[in-house]
Short mmCIF file of C-alpha atoms in Angstrom, two decimals:
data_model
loop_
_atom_site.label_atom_id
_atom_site.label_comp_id
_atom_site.label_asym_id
_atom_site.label_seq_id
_atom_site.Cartn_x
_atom_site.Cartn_y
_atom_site.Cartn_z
CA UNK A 1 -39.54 29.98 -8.43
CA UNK A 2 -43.25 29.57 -9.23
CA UNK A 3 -45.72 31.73 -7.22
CA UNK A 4 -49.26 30.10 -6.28
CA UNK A 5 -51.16 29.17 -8.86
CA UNK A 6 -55.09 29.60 -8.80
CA UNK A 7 -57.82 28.74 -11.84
CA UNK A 8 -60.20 29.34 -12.52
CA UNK A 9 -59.38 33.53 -12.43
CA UNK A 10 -62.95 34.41 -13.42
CA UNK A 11 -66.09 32.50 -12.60
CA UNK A 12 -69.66 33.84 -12.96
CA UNK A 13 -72.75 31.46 -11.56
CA UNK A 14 -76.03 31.71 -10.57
CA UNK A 15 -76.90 31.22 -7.12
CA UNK A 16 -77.86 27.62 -6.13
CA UNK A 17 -75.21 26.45 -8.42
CA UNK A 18 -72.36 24.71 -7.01
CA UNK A 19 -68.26 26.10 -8.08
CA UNK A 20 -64.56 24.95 -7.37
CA UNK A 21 -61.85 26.52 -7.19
CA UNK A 22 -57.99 24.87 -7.76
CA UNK A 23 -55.12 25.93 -5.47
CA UNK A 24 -51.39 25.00 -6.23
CA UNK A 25 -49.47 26.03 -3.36
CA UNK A 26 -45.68 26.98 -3.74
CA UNK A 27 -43.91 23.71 -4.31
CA UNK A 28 -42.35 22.57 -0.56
CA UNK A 29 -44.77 24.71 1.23
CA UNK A 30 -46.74 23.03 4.20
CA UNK A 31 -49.14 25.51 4.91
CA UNK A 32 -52.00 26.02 2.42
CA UNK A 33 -54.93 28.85 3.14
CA UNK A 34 -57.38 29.77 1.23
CA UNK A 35 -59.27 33.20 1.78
CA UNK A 36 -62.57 34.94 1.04
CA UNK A 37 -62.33 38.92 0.11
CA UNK A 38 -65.18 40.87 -0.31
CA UNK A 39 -65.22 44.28 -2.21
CA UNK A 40 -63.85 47.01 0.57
CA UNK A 41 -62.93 44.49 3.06
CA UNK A 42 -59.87 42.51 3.81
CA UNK A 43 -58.90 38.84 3.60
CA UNK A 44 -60.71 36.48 5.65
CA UNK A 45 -59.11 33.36 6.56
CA UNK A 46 -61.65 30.58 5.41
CA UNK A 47 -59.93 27.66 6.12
CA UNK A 48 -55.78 26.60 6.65
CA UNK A 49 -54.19 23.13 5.85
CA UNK A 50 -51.05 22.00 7.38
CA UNK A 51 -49.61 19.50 4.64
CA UNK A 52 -53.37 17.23 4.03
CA UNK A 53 -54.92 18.27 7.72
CA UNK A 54 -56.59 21.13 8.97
CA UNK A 55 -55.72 23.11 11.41
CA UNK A 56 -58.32 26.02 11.36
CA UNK A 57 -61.64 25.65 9.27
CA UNK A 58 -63.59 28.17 12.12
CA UNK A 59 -64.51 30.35 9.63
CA UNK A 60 -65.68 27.97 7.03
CA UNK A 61 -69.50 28.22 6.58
CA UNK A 62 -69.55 23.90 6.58
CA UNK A 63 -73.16 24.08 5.44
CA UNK A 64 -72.27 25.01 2.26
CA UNK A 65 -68.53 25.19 1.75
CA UNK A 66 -65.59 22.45 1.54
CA UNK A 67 -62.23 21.92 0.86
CA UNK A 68 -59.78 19.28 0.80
CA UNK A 69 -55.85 18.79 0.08
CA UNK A 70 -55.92 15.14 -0.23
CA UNK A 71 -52.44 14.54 -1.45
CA UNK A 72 -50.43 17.58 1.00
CA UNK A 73 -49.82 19.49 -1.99
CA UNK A 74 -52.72 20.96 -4.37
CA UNK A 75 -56.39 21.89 -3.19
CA UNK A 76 -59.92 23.28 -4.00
CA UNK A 77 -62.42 24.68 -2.46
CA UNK A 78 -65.99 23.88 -2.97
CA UNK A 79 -69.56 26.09 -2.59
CA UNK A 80 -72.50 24.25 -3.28
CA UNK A 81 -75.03 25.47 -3.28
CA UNK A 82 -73.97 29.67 -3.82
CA UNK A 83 -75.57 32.37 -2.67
CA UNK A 84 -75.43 35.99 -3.34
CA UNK A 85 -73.33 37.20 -0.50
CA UNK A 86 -70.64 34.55 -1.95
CA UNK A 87 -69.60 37.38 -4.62
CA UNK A 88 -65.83 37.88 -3.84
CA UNK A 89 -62.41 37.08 -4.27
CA UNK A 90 -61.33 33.81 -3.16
CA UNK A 91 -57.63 34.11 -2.45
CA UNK A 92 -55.50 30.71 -1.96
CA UNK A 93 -52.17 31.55 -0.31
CA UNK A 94 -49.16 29.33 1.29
CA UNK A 95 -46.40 29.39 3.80
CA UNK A 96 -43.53 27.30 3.86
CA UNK A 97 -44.33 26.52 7.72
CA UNK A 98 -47.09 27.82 10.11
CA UNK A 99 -46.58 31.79 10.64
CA UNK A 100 -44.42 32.44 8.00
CA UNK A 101 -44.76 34.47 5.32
CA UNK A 102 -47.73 33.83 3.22
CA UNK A 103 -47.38 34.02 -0.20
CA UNK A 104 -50.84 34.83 -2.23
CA UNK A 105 -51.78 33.58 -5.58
CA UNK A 106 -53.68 35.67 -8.02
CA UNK A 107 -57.53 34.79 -6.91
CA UNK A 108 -60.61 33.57 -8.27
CA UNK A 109 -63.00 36.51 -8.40
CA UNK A 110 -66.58 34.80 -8.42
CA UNK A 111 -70.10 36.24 -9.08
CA UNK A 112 -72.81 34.88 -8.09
CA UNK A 113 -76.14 36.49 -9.75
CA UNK B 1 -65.86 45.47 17.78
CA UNK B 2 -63.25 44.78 14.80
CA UNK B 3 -59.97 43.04 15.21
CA UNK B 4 -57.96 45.40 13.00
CA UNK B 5 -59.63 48.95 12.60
CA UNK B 6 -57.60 50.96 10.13
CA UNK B 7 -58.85 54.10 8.74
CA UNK B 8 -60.45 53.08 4.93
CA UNK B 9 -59.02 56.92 3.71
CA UNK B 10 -58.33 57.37 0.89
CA UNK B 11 -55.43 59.36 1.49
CA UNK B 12 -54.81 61.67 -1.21
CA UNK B 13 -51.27 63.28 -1.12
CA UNK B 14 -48.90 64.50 -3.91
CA UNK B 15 -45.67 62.83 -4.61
CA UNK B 16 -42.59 63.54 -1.90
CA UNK B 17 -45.27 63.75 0.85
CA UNK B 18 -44.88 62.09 4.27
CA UNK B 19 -47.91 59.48 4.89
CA UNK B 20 -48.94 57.48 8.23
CA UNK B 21 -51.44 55.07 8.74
CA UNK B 22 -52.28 53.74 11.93
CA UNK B 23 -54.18 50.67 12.53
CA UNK B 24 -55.86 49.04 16.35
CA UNK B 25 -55.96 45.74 17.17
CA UNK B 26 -58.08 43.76 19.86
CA UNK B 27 -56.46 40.90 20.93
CA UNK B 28 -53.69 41.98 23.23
CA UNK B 29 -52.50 38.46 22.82
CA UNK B 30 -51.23 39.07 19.05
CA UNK B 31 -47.76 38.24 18.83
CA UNK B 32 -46.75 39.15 14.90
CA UNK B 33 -47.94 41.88 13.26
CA UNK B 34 -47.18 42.94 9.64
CA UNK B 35 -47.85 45.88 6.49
CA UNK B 36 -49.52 44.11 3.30
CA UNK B 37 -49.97 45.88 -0.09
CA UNK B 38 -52.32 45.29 -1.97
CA UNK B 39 -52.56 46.84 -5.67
CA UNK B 40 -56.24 47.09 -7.27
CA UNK B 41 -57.28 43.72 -8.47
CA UNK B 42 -54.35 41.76 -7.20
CA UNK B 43 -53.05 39.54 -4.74
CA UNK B 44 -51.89 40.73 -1.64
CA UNK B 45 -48.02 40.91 -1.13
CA UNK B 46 -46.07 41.58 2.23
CA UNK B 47 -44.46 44.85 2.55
CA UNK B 48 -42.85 44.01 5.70
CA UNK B 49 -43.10 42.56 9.07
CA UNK B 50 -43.83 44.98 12.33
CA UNK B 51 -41.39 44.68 15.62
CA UNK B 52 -41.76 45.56 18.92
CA UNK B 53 -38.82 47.89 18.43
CA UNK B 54 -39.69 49.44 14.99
CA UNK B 55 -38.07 48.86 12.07
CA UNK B 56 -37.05 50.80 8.69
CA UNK B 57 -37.15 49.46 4.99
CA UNK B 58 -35.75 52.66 2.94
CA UNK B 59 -39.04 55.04 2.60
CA UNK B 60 -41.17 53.31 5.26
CA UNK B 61 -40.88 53.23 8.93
CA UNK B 62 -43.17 50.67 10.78
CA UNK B 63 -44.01 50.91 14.32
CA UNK B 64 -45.60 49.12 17.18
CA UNK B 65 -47.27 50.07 20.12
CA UNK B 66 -48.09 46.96 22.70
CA UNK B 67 -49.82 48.87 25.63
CA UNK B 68 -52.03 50.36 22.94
CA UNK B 69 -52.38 47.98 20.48
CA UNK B 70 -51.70 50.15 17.55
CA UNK B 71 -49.62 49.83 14.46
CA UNK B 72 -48.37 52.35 12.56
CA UNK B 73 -46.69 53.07 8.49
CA UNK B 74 -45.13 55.65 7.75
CA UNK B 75 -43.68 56.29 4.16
CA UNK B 76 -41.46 59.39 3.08
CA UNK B 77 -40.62 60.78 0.02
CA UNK B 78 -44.20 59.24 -1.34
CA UNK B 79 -43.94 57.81 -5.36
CA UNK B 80 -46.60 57.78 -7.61
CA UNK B 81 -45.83 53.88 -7.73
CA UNK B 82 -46.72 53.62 -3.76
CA UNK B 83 -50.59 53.96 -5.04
CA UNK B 84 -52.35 50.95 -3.46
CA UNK B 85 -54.45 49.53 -0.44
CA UNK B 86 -52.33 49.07 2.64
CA UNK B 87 -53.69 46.33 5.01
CA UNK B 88 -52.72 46.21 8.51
CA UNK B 89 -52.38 42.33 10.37
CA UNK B 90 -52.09 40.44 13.21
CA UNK B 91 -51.63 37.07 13.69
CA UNK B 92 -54.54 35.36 15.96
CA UNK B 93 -54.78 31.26 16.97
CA UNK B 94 -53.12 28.85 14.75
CA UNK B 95 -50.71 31.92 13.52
CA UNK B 96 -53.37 32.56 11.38
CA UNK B 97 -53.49 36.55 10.12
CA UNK B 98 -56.78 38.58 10.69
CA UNK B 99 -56.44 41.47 8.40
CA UNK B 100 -57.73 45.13 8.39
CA UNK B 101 -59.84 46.24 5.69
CA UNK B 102 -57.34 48.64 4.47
CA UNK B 103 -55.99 51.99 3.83
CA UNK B 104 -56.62 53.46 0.10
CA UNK B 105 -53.72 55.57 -0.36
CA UNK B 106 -53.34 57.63 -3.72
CA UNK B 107 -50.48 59.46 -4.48
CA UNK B 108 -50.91 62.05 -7.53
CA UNK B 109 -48.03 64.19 -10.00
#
């Protein structure tokens, strides 16, 4: 079975440029999340999709960040414009139903300079 | 205060060695609670899930502690392949998982 699949793996901008990322979820799996982790930390939950809608986007700094899952299946995540403290990891995992087990792709480290 | 404190380490023990990591949590309403792994520069991957009773997966014992809201890991009989970050979490609103920061653990020959 194919694990989560994330591109681009490597992405360096400057800041006040805008960046997407490309999430393809497990194939069946209902529950989409994408994560931001910064060097030393842990995961943060930015935003989760239940097939196209979303069900927690708390965390999501909305001034700056989006994401969509139009279709229930793929998604991306957008920053425009970046800053700085937007250096991290952004992880894209999904679940075949809400609280089971996530499954993590390999991440999109971005730098911002 | 943090959601999930863990202890950042790292733990430096030599191979065969008993290891625990504990781990607090603040929201006494968490209902799931699990181990992660995570290897340098990759993806976190579930280790294994936490319950209220404890529970055994060969080399590591995981334990939970409701009244105190702490977590523990412990792994016997350490390998050099059990190098890696271990992140404690807990599942908040919308089952999503707020995870610790991690514990670096190193084992060495």
């Amino acid at each position: 079975e194919a694990g989560v699949a994330q591109s681009p793996r490597y992405k360096i901008i400057e800041k006040r440029q805008s960046v997407a990322f490309w999430c393809n979820p497990i194939s069946g799996h209902a529950t989409l999340y994408w994560y931001q982790q910064i060097l030393g930390q842990g995961p943060k939950l930015l935003i989760q999709f239940q097939n196209n809608g979303v069900v927690d986007d708390s965390q999501l700094p909305k001034d700056r960040f989006s994401a969509e899952r139009l279709k229930g299946v793929d998604s991306t995540l957008k920053i425009q414009p970046a800053k700085l403290e937007d250096s991290a990891v952004y992880l894209c995992a999904s679940s075949p139903r809400r609280g089971g087990t996530q499954y993590f792709g390999p991440g999109t480290r971005l730098t911002v300079t | 205060r943090k959601e999930v404190e863990q202890d950042p380490g790292p733990f430096n023990v030599p191979e065969g060695a008993t290891v625990a990591f504990n781990c607090t949590y603040s929201n006494s309403a968490s209902q799931s609670f699990f181990w992660y792994r995570q290897d340098c520069r990759k993806e976190p991957k579930l280790l294994m899930s936490v319950y209220s009773s404890g529970n055994e997966d060969g080399r590591f014992t995981a334990q939970l502690n409701r009244a105190s809201q702490y977590i523990s890991l412990l792994i016997r009989d350490s390998k050099l392949s059990d190098s890696a970050t271990y992140l404690c979490v807990v599942s908040g609103g919308y089952n999503k998982l707020i995870f610790g920061a991690g514990t670096r653990l190193a084992v060495h020959p």
